[in-house]
mmCIF file of C-alpha atoms in Angstrom:
data_model
loop_
_atom_site.group_PDB
_atom_site.id
_atom_site.type_symbol
_atom_site.label_atom_id
_atom_site.label_comp_id
_atom_site.label_asym_id
_atom_site.label_seq_id
_atom_site.Cartn_x
_atom_site.Cartn_y
_atom_site.Cartn_z
ATOM 1 C CA MET A 1 -12.458 -41.197 1.769
ATOM 2 C CA ARG A 2 -10.413 -43.655 -0.280
ATOM 3 C CA ARG A 3 -12.208 -42.694 -3.479
ATOM 4 C CA PHE A 4 -10.959 -39.095 -3.254
ATOM 5 C CA ALA A 5 -7.491 -37.828 -4.082
ATOM 6 C CA LEU A 6 -7.781 -34.769 -1.848
ATOM 7 C CA VAL A 7 -10.081 -33.896 1.049
ATOM 8 C CA LEU A 8 -10.347 -30.431 2.590
ATOM 9 C CA SER A 9 -11.481 -30.544 6.196
ATOM 10 C CA TYR A 10 -12.515 -27.688 8.448
ATOM 11 C CA ASN A 11 -12.254 -27.104 12.195
ATOM 12 C CA TRP A 12 -12.791 -29.324 15.215
ATOM 13 C CA GLY A 13 -15.925 -31.009 13.888
ATOM 14 C CA ALA A 14 -13.999 -32.638 11.043
ATOM 15 C CA LEU A 15 -11.228 -34.173 13.124
ATOM 16 C CA ASP A 16 -12.948 -37.549 13.520
ATOM 17 C CA ALA A 17 -12.776 -37.960 9.745
ATOM 18 C CA VAL A 18 -9.188 -36.659 9.639
ATOM 19 C CA LEU A 19 -8.115 -39.192 12.280
ATOM 20 C CA ALA A 20 -10.008 -42.069 10.627
ATOM 21 C CA ASN A 21 -8.385 -41.215 7.308
ATOM 22 C CA HIS A 22 -4.967 -41.225 8.989
ATOM 23 C CA LEU A 23 -5.551 -44.562 10.725
ATOM 24 C CA PHE A 24 -7.205 -46.444 7.865
ATOM 25 C CA GLY A 25 -5.702 -44.783 4.807
ATOM 26 C CA GLY A 26 -7.383 -42.827 2.109
ATOM 27 C CA ALA A 27 -7.103 -39.371 0.649
ATOM 28 C CA GLN A 28 -4.559 -36.644 1.145
ATOM 29 C CA VAL A 29 -6.037 -34.233 3.704
ATOM 30 C CA VAL A 30 -5.574 -30.494 4.017
ATOM 31 C CA HIS A 31 -7.114 -29.468 7.336
ATOM 32 C CA HIS A 32 -8.170 -25.880 8.081
ATOM 33 C CA GLU A 33 -8.482 -24.398 11.571
ATOM 34 C CA ASP A 34 -9.694 -20.833 12.081
ATOM 35 C CA GLY A 35 -10.042 -20.430 15.816
ATOM 36 C CA PHE A 36 -11.890 -21.679 18.825
ATOM 37 C CA ASN A 37 -15.272 -21.481 20.498
ATOM 38 C CA GLU A 38 -15.757 -19.866 23.875
ATOM 39 C CA ASP A 39 -14.745 -23.066 25.655
ATOM 40 C CA GLU A 40 -11.186 -22.684 24.337
ATOM 41 C CA ALA A 41 -10.934 -18.925 23.842
ATOM 42 C CA GLU A 42 -8.732 -18.481 26.931
ATOM 43 C CA THR A 43 -7.150 -21.915 27.453
ATOM 44 C CA LEU A 44 -6.828 -24.828 25.043
ATOM 45 C CA LYS A 45 -8.163 -28.209 26.123
ATOM 46 C CA THR A 46 -5.403 -30.787 26.555
ATOM 47 C CA ARG A 47 -7.487 -33.676 25.208
ATOM 48 C CA ARG A 48 -8.340 -31.702 22.060
ATOM 49 C CA ASN A 49 -4.673 -30.840 21.546
ATOM 50 C CA LEU A 50 -3.774 -34.530 21.819
ATOM 51 C CA TYR A 51 -6.566 -35.498 19.432
ATOM 52 C CA ARG A 52 -5.421 -32.892 16.905
ATOM 53 C CA ARG A 53 -1.836 -34.076 17.325
ATOM 54 C CA LEU A 54 -2.915 -37.638 16.442
ATOM 55 C CA GLY A 55 -5.227 -36.753 13.582
ATOM 56 C CA LEU A 56 -3.137 -34.045 11.982
ATOM 57 C CA HIS A 57 -0.056 -36.269 12.014
ATOM 58 C CA GLY A 58 -1.430 -37.836 8.848
ATOM 59 C CA ALA A 59 -2.560 -34.603 7.180
ATOM 60 C CA LEU A 60 -0.683 -33.261 4.192
ATOM 61 C CA ARG A 61 -1.057 -29.682 5.463
ATOM 62 C CA SER A 62 -2.720 -27.689 8.238
ATOM 63 C CA VAL A 63 -3.964 -24.243 7.235
ATOM 64 C CA VAL A 64 -4.334 -21.484 9.843
ATOM 65 C CA PRO A 65 -5.186 -17.760 9.527
ATOM 66 C CA SER A 66 -3.014 -16.222 12.257
ATOM 67 C CA ARG A 67 0.459 -16.278 13.750
ATOM 68 C CA ARG A 68 -1.068 -17.354 17.070
ATOM 69 C CA LEU A 69 -2.728 -20.415 15.511
ATOM 70 C CA GLU A 70 0.454 -21.131 13.570
ATOM 71 C CA LYS A 71 2.366 -21.222 16.876
ATOM 72 C CA ILE A 72 -0.302 -23.477 18.418
ATOM 73 C CA ALA A 73 -0.137 -25.838 15.435
ATOM 74 C CA LEU A 74 3.639 -26.089 15.714
ATOM 75 C CA ASN A 75 3.813 -26.458 19.481
ATOM 76 C CA ALA A 76 0.563 -27.889 20.885
ATOM 77 C CA TRP A 77 -0.378 -29.971 17.849
ATOM 78 C CA GLY A 78 3.134 -31.145 16.970
ATOM 79 C CA GLN A 79 3.056 -30.030 13.350
ATOM 80 C CA THR A 80 6.254 -29.344 11.415
ATOM 81 C CA PRO A 81 6.871 -25.945 9.795
ATOM 82 C CA ALA A 82 6.732 -27.595 6.366
ATOM 83 C CA ARG A 83 3.186 -28.836 7.030
ATOM 84 C CA VAL A 84 1.692 -25.617 8.440
ATOM 85 C CA VAL A 85 0.525 -22.917 6.045
ATOM 86 C CA ARG A 86 -0.671 -19.534 7.286
ATOM 87 C CA ILE A 87 -3.195 -17.815 5.020
ATOM 88 C CA ALA A 88 -4.269 -14.565 6.656
ATOM 89 C CA ASN A 89 -7.939 -13.625 6.823
ATOM 90 C CA GLY A 90 -9.081 -10.680 4.794
ATOM 91 C CA VAL A 91 -9.744 -9.555 1.286
ATOM 92 C CA PRO A 92 -7.219 -7.612 -0.811
ATOM 93 C CA VAL A 93 -9.667 -4.745 -1.326
ATOM 94 C CA GLU A 94 -7.392 -2.802 -3.657
ATOM 95 C CA ARG A 95 -8.253 -5.384 -6.327
ATOM 96 C CA PHE A 96 -11.891 -4.364 -6.060
ATOM 97 C CA GLY A 97 -11.469 -0.576 -6.154
ATOM 98 C CA LYS A 98 -13.955 -0.015 -8.941
ATOM 99 C CA VAL A 99 -17.650 0.674 -9.075
ATOM 100 C CA PRO A 100 -19.549 -2.621 -9.014
ATOM 101 C CA GLU A 101 -21.904 -3.507 -11.792
ATOM 102 C CA PRO A 102 -25.564 -2.844 -10.965
ATOM 103 C CA GLY A 103 -27.179 -6.029 -9.685
ATOM 104 C CA ALA A 104 -23.847 -7.631 -8.726
ATOM 105 C CA ILE A 105 -25.464 -8.732 -5.443
ATOM 106 C CA ARG A 106 -28.991 -9.898 -6.125
ATOM 107 C CA GLY A 107 -31.519 -8.125 -3.909
ATOM 108 C CA LEU A 108 -29.143 -5.415 -2.698
ATOM 109 C CA GLU A 109 -30.392 -1.961 -3.625
ATOM 110 C CA ARG A 110 -27.897 0.782 -2.806
ATOM 111 C CA ARG A 111 -28.870 4.409 -2.493
ATOM 112 C CA PRO A 112 -26.504 7.091 -3.843
ATOM 113 C CA GLY A 113 -23.684 7.765 -1.364
ATOM 114 C CA GLU A 114 -24.547 4.735 0.749
ATOM 115 C CA VAL A 115 -21.644 2.734 2.220
ATOM 116 C CA VAL A 116 -22.193 -1.028 2.425
ATOM 117 C CA PHE A 117 -20.223 -3.407 4.667
ATOM 118 C CA GLY A 118 -20.495 -7.136 5.069
ATOM 119 C CA THR A 119 -19.005 -9.935 7.112
ATOM 120 C CA VAL A 120 -19.041 -13.699 7.142
ATOM 121 C CA ALA A 121 -19.004 -15.024 10.686
ATOM 122 C CA GLY A 122 -21.037 -17.118 13.035
ATOM 123 C CA LEU A 123 -23.153 -15.090 15.433
ATOM 124 C CA ARG A 124 -21.205 -16.272 18.451
ATOM 125 C CA ARG A 125 -19.817 -14.188 21.285
ATOM 126 C CA VAL A 126 -16.265 -15.392 20.580
ATOM 127 C CA LYS A 127 -16.385 -13.733 17.127
ATOM 128 C CA ASN A 128 -16.635 -10.343 18.899
ATOM 129 C CA LEU A 129 -18.702 -8.553 16.244
ATOM 130 C CA PRO A 130 -19.658 -5.411 18.259
ATOM 131 C CA PRO A 131 -16.336 -3.643 17.473
ATOM 132 C CA HIS A 132 -17.056 -4.179 13.781
ATOM 133 C CA VAL A 133 -20.502 -2.644 14.140
ATOM 134 C CA ARG A 134 -19.041 0.345 15.997
ATOM 135 C CA GLY A 135 -16.437 0.709 13.254
ATOM 136 C CA PHE A 136 -19.128 0.736 10.594
ATOM 137 C CA ARG A 137 -21.014 3.415 12.512
ATOM 138 C CA ALA A 138 -17.856 5.554 12.642
ATOM 139 C CA VAL A 139 -17.360 5.238 8.882
ATOM 140 C CA ARG A 140 -20.972 6.267 8.338
ATOM 141 C CA LEU A 141 -20.364 9.397 10.428
ATOM 142 C CA ILE A 142 -17.231 10.227 8.448
ATOM 143 C CA ASP A 143 -19.049 9.593 5.177
ATOM 144 C CA ALA A 144 -21.918 11.905 6.213
ATOM 145 C CA ARG A 145 -19.642 14.950 6.531
#
């Protein structure tokens, strides 16, 4: 990674590169973590915490989306408050409170009065998507009145 000034890394799968960069020199790294798979949903794995602690020691910043992950980064991963940045998930929808241009999403054909929702998430149990689906159904019922 020596030929790059800045590298953005993402989640557990990138930590080998983050650690190698720390040990052998190279780019500035900003590492992003957004949660855990089922194997760490309840309890964090000690060896992964130690590995993150080693690798992230050389990162310029660690970016997390929640207060819980921020606390984990500070305590379990040994990050300093100056190196942890919390950027909450979500979209500031008030900025988009206007009627979209026709064809803004290629292939999407909306019918009059139709409400459209979307999400970006892996189809994994730990993402807990059923509550979102139920929420969409409730909005549809409200909209139908």
